[in-house]
Tab-separated table of C-alpha atoms in Angstrom:
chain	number	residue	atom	x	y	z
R	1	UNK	CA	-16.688	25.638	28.037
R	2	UNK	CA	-15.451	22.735	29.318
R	3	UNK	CA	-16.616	20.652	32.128
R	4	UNK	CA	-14.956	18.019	33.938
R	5	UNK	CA	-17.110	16.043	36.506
R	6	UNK	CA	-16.257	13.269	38.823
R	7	UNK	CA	-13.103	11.871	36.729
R	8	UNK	CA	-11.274	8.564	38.396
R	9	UNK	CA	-8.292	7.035	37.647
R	10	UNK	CA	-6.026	3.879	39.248
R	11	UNK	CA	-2.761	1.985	38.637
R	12	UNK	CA	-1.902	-1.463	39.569
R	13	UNK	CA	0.390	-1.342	42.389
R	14	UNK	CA	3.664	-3.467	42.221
R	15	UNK	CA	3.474	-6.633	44.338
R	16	UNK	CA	5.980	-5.519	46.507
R	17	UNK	CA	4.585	-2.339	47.599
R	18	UNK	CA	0.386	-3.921	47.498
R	19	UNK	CA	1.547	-6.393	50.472
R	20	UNK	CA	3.246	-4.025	52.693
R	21	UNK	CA	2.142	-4.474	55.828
R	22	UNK	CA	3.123	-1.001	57.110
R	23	UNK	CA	-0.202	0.574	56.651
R	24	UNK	CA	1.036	3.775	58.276
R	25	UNK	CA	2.975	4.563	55.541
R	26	UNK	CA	0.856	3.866	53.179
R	27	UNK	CA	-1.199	7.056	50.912
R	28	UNK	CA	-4.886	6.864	51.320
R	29	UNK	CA	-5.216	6.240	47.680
R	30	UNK	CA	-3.720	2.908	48.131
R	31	UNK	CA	-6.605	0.396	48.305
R	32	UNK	CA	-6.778	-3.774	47.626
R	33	UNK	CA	-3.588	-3.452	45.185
R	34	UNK	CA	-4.643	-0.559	43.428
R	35	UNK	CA	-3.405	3.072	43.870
R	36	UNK	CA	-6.563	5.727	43.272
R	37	UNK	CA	-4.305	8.204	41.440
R	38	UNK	CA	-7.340	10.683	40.666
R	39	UNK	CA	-10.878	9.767	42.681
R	40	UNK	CA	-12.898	12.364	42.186
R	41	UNK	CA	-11.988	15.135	40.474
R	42	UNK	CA	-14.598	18.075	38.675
R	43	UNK	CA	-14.555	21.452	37.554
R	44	UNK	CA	-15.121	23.672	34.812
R	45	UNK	CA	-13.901	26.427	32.803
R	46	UNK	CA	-15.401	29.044	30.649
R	47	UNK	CA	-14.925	30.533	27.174
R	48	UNK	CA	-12.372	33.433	28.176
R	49	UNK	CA	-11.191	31.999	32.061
R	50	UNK	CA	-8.244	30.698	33.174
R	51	UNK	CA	-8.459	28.132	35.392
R	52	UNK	CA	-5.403	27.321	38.164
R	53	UNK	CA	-4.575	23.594	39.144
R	54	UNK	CA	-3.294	23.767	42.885
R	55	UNK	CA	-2.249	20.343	45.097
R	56	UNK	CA	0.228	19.574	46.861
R	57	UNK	CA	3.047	17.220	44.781
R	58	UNK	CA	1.380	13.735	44.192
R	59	UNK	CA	-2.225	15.355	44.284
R	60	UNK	CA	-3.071	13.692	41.194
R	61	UNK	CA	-2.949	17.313	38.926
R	62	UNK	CA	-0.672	16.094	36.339
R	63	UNK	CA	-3.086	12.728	35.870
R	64	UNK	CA	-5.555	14.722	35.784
R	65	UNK	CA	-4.381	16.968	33.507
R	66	UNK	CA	-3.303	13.513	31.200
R	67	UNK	CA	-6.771	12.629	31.331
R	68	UNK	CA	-7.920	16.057	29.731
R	69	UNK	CA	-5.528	15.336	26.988
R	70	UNK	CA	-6.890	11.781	26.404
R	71	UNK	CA	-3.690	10.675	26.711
R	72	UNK	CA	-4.667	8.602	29.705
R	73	UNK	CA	-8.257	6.910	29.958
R	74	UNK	CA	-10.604	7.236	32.705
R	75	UNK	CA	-11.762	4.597	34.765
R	76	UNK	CA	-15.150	7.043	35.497
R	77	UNK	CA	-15.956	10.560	35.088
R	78	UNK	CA	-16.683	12.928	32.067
R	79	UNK	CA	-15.496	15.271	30.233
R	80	UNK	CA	-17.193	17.717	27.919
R	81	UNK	CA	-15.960	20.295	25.643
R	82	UNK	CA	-18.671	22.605	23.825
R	83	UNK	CA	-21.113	20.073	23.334
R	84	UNK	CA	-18.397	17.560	22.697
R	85	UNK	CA	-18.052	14.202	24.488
R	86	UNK	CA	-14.277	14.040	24.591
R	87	UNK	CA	-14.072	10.703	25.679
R	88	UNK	CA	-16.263	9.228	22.767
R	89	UNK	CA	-14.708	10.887	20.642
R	90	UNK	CA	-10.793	10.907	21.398
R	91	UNK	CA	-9.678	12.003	18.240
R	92	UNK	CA	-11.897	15.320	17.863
R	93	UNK	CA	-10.240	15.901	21.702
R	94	UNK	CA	-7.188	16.124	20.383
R	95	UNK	CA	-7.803	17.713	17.316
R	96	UNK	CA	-8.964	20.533	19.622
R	97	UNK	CA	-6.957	20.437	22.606
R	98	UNK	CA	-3.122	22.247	22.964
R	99	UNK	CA	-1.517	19.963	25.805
R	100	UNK	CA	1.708	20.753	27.377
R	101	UNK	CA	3.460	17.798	29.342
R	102	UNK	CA	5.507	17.959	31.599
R	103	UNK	CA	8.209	17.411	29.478
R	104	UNK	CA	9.026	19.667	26.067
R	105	UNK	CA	8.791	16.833	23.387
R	106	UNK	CA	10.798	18.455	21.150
R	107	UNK	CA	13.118	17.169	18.146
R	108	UNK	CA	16.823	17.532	19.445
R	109	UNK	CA	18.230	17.952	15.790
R	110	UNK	CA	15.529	20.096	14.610
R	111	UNK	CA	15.555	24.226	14.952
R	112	UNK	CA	13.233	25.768	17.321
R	113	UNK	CA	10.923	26.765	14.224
R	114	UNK	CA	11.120	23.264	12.762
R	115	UNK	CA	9.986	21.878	15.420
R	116	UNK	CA	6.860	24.331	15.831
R	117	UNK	CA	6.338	24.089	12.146
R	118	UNK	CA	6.533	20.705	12.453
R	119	UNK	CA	3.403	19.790	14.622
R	120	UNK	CA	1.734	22.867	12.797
R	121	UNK	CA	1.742	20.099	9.752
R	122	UNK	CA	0.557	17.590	11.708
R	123	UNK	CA	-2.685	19.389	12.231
R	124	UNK	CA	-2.758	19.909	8.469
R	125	UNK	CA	-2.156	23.720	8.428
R	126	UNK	CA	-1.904	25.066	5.296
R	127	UNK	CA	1.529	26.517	4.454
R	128	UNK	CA	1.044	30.272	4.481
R	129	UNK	CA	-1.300	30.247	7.874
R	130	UNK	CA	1.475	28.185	9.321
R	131	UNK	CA	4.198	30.811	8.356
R	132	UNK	CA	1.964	33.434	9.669
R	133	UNK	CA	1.325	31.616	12.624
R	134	UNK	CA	4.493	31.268	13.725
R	135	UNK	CA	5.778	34.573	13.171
R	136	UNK	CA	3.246	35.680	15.669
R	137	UNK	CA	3.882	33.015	18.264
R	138	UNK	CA	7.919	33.659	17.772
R	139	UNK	CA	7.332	37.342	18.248
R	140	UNK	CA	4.848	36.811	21.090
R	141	UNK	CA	6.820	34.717	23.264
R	142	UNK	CA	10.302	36.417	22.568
R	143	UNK	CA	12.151	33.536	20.541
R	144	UNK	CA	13.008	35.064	17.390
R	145	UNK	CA	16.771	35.360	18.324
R	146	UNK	CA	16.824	31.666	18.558
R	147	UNK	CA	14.311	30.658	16.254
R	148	UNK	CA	17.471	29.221	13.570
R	149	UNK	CA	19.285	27.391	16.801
R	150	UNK	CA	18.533	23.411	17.169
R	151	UNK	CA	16.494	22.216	20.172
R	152	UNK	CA	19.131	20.394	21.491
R	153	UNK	CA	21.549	23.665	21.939
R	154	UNK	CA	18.821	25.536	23.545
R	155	UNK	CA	18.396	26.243	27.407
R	156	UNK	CA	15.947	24.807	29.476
R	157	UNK	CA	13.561	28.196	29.805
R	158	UNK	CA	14.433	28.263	25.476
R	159	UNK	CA	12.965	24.527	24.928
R	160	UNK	CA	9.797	25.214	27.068
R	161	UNK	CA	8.890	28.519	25.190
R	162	UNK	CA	9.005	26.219	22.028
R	163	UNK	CA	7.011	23.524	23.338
R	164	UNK	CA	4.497	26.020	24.304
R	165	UNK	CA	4.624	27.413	20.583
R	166	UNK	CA	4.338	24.057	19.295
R	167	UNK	CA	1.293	23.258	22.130
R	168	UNK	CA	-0.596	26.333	20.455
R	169	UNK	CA	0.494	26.332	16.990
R	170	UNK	CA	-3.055	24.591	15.487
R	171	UNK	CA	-5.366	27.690	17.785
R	172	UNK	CA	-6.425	24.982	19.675
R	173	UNK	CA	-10.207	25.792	21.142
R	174	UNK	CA	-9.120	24.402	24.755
R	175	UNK	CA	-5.327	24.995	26.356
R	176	UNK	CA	-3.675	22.832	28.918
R	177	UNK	CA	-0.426	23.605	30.322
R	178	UNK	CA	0.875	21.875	32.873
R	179	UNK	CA	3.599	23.707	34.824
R	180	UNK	CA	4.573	25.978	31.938
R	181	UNK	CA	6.796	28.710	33.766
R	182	UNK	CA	9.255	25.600	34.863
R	183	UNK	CA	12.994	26.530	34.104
R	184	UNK	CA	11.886	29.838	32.962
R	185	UNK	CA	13.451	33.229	34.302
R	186	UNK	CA	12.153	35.897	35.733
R	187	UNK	CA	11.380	37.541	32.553
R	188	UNK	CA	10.892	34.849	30.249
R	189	UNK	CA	7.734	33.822	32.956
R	190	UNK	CA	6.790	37.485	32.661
R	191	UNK	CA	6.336	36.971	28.794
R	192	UNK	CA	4.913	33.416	29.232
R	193	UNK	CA	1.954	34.430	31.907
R	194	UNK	CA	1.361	37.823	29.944
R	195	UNK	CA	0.951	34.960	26.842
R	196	UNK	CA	-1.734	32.744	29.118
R	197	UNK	CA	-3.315	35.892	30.085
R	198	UNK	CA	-4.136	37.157	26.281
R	199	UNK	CA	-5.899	34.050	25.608
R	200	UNK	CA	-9.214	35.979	28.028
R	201	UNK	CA	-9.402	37.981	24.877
R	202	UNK	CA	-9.458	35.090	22.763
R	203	UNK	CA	-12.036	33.250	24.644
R	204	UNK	CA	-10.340	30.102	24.935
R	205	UNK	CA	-10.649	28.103	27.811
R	206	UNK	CA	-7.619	27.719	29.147
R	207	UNK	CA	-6.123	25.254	32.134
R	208	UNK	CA	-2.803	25.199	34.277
R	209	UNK	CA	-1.167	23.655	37.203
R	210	UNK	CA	1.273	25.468	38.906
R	211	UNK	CA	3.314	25.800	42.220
R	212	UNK	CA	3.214	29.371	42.442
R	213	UNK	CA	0.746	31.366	43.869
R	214	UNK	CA	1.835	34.377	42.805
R	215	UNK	CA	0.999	33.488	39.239
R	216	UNK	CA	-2.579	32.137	40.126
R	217	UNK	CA	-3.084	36.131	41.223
R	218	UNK	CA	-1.741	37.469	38.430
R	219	UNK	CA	-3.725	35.495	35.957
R	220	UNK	CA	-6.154	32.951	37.025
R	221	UNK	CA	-10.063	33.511	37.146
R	222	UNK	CA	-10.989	30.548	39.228
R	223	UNK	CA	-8.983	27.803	40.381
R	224	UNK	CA	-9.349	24.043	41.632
R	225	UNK	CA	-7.214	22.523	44.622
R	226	UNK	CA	-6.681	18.477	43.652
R	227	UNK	CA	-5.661	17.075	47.447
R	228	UNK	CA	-5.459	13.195	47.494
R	229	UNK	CA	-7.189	12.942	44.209
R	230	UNK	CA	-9.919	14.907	44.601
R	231	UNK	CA	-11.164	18.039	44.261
R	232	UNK	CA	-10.987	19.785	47.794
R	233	UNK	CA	-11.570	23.589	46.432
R	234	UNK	CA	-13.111	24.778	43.106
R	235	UNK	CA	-14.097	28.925	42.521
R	236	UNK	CA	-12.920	32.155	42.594
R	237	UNK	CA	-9.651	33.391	44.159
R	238	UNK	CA	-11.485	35.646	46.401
R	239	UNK	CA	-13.397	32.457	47.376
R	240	UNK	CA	-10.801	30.537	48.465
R	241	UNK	CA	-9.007	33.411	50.523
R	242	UNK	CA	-12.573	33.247	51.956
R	243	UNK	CA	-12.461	29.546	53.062
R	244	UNK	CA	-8.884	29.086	53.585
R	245	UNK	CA	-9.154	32.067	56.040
R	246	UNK	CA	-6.700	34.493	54.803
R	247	UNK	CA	-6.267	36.988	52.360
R	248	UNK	CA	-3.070	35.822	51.732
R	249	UNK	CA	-3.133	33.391	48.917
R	250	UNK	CA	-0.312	31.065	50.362
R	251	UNK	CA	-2.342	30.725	53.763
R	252	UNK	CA	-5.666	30.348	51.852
R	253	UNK	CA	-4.005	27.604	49.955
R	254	UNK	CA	-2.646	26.125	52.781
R	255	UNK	CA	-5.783	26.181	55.212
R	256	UNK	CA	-8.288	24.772	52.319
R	257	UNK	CA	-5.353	21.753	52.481
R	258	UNK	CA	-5.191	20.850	55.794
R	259	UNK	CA	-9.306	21.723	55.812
R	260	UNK	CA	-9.319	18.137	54.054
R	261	UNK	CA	-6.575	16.322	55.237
């Protein structure tokens, strides 16, 4: 389980842009020189769910999903992780969490395999679990026929099945993935969501933002709508077709939005 409750984050706006005087412009997050990037975000997902992250672009999902990592630090908020303060203890977080950025991270000069064997080691995997790993991640996600060719000479949809592999190598407990199907085709997605969806079996917690709805049906047990930093939505699909007022997800999603603007 992990729980996430009333996480806040803000940057230091640039002079420039702090002194405006055009207030109508301005986002609502934009307050005395700072800009309230994440103000109140919470939710929680179980052993075995899969959780959606929905906003509009510049919610404040993919700083939110930063702050999961402990990549970024919170200003205020909590986050716990089986019994696990993550953000006293930074190091266990990671040892624990898989995060996928937005970008792959991946070694250009490096094979697809190298590079997944390569954070495998850095998580101190023995040798032969790492081969075995691996092998079942390669055959998994469908990158065998490319699992020789260097990062650099693969395709966009090619790098991102990688930096999945490499995201799940170490059987992290928790898994974050934010925007995973991007540059992926049709069928490579198909692979990628099937993928997300086996890890119900394994009862891992596991997070994702994403644009389309279509995959929060397909796979998602609750989800959480970030809208100007905060959480506007948090529950079942069924429940938000119920508040957004329409069983179609798209309309749901958009009604719950303009519920809070």
């Amino acid at each position: 389980m992990i729980e996430v409750k009333g996480l806040a984050k803000r940057f230091r706006l640039p002079k420039r842009a702090a002194s405006t005087s055009d207030t109508t412009a301005r986002d609502v997050r934009e307050q005395d020189g700072w800009f309230h990037a994440v103000r109140d975000v919470s939710f929680s997902c179980a052993p075995g769910e899969v959780l959606g992250l929905l906003g509009p672009n510049g919610a404040g999902k993919t700083t939110t999903l930063r702050l999961l990592s402990t990549a970024l630090t919170p200003d205020a908020g909590s986050i716990h992780a089986h019994g696990v303060d993550l953000l006293r203890d930074p190091l266990v977080a990671r040892q624990r969490i898989g995060f996928l950025s937005g970008s792959t991270g991946l070694y250009g000069r490096l094979t697809a395999r190298e590079n997944v064997e390569y954070f495998g080691k850095l998580h101190g995997m023995r040798p032969d679990h790492l081969k075995r790993r691996c092998d079942e991640l390669f055959a998994l996600l469908g990158m065998n026929e490319y699992g020789n060719k260097r990062a650099d000479q693969l395709s966009t949809g090619m790098k991102q099945k990688c930096a999945i592999a490499r995201t799940v190598v170490h059987e992290p407990q928790i898994v974050i993935l934010d925007e995973p199907t991007t540059g992926l085709d049709v069928m490579s997605a198909k692979i990628l969501l099937d993928f997300i969806a086996s890890y119900k079996a394994l009862r891992v917690p596991l997070i994702f933002s994403t644009h389309h709805l279509h995959e929060v049906e397909k796979v998602c047990d609750r989800v959480c709508i970030v809208n100007h930093g905060a959480t506007a939505f948090h529950g079942t699909v069924d429940q938000l077709r119920h508040l957004g007022g329409s069983a179609d997800l798209y309309d749901a999603f958009v009604g719950v939005i303009h519920r809070g603007a």
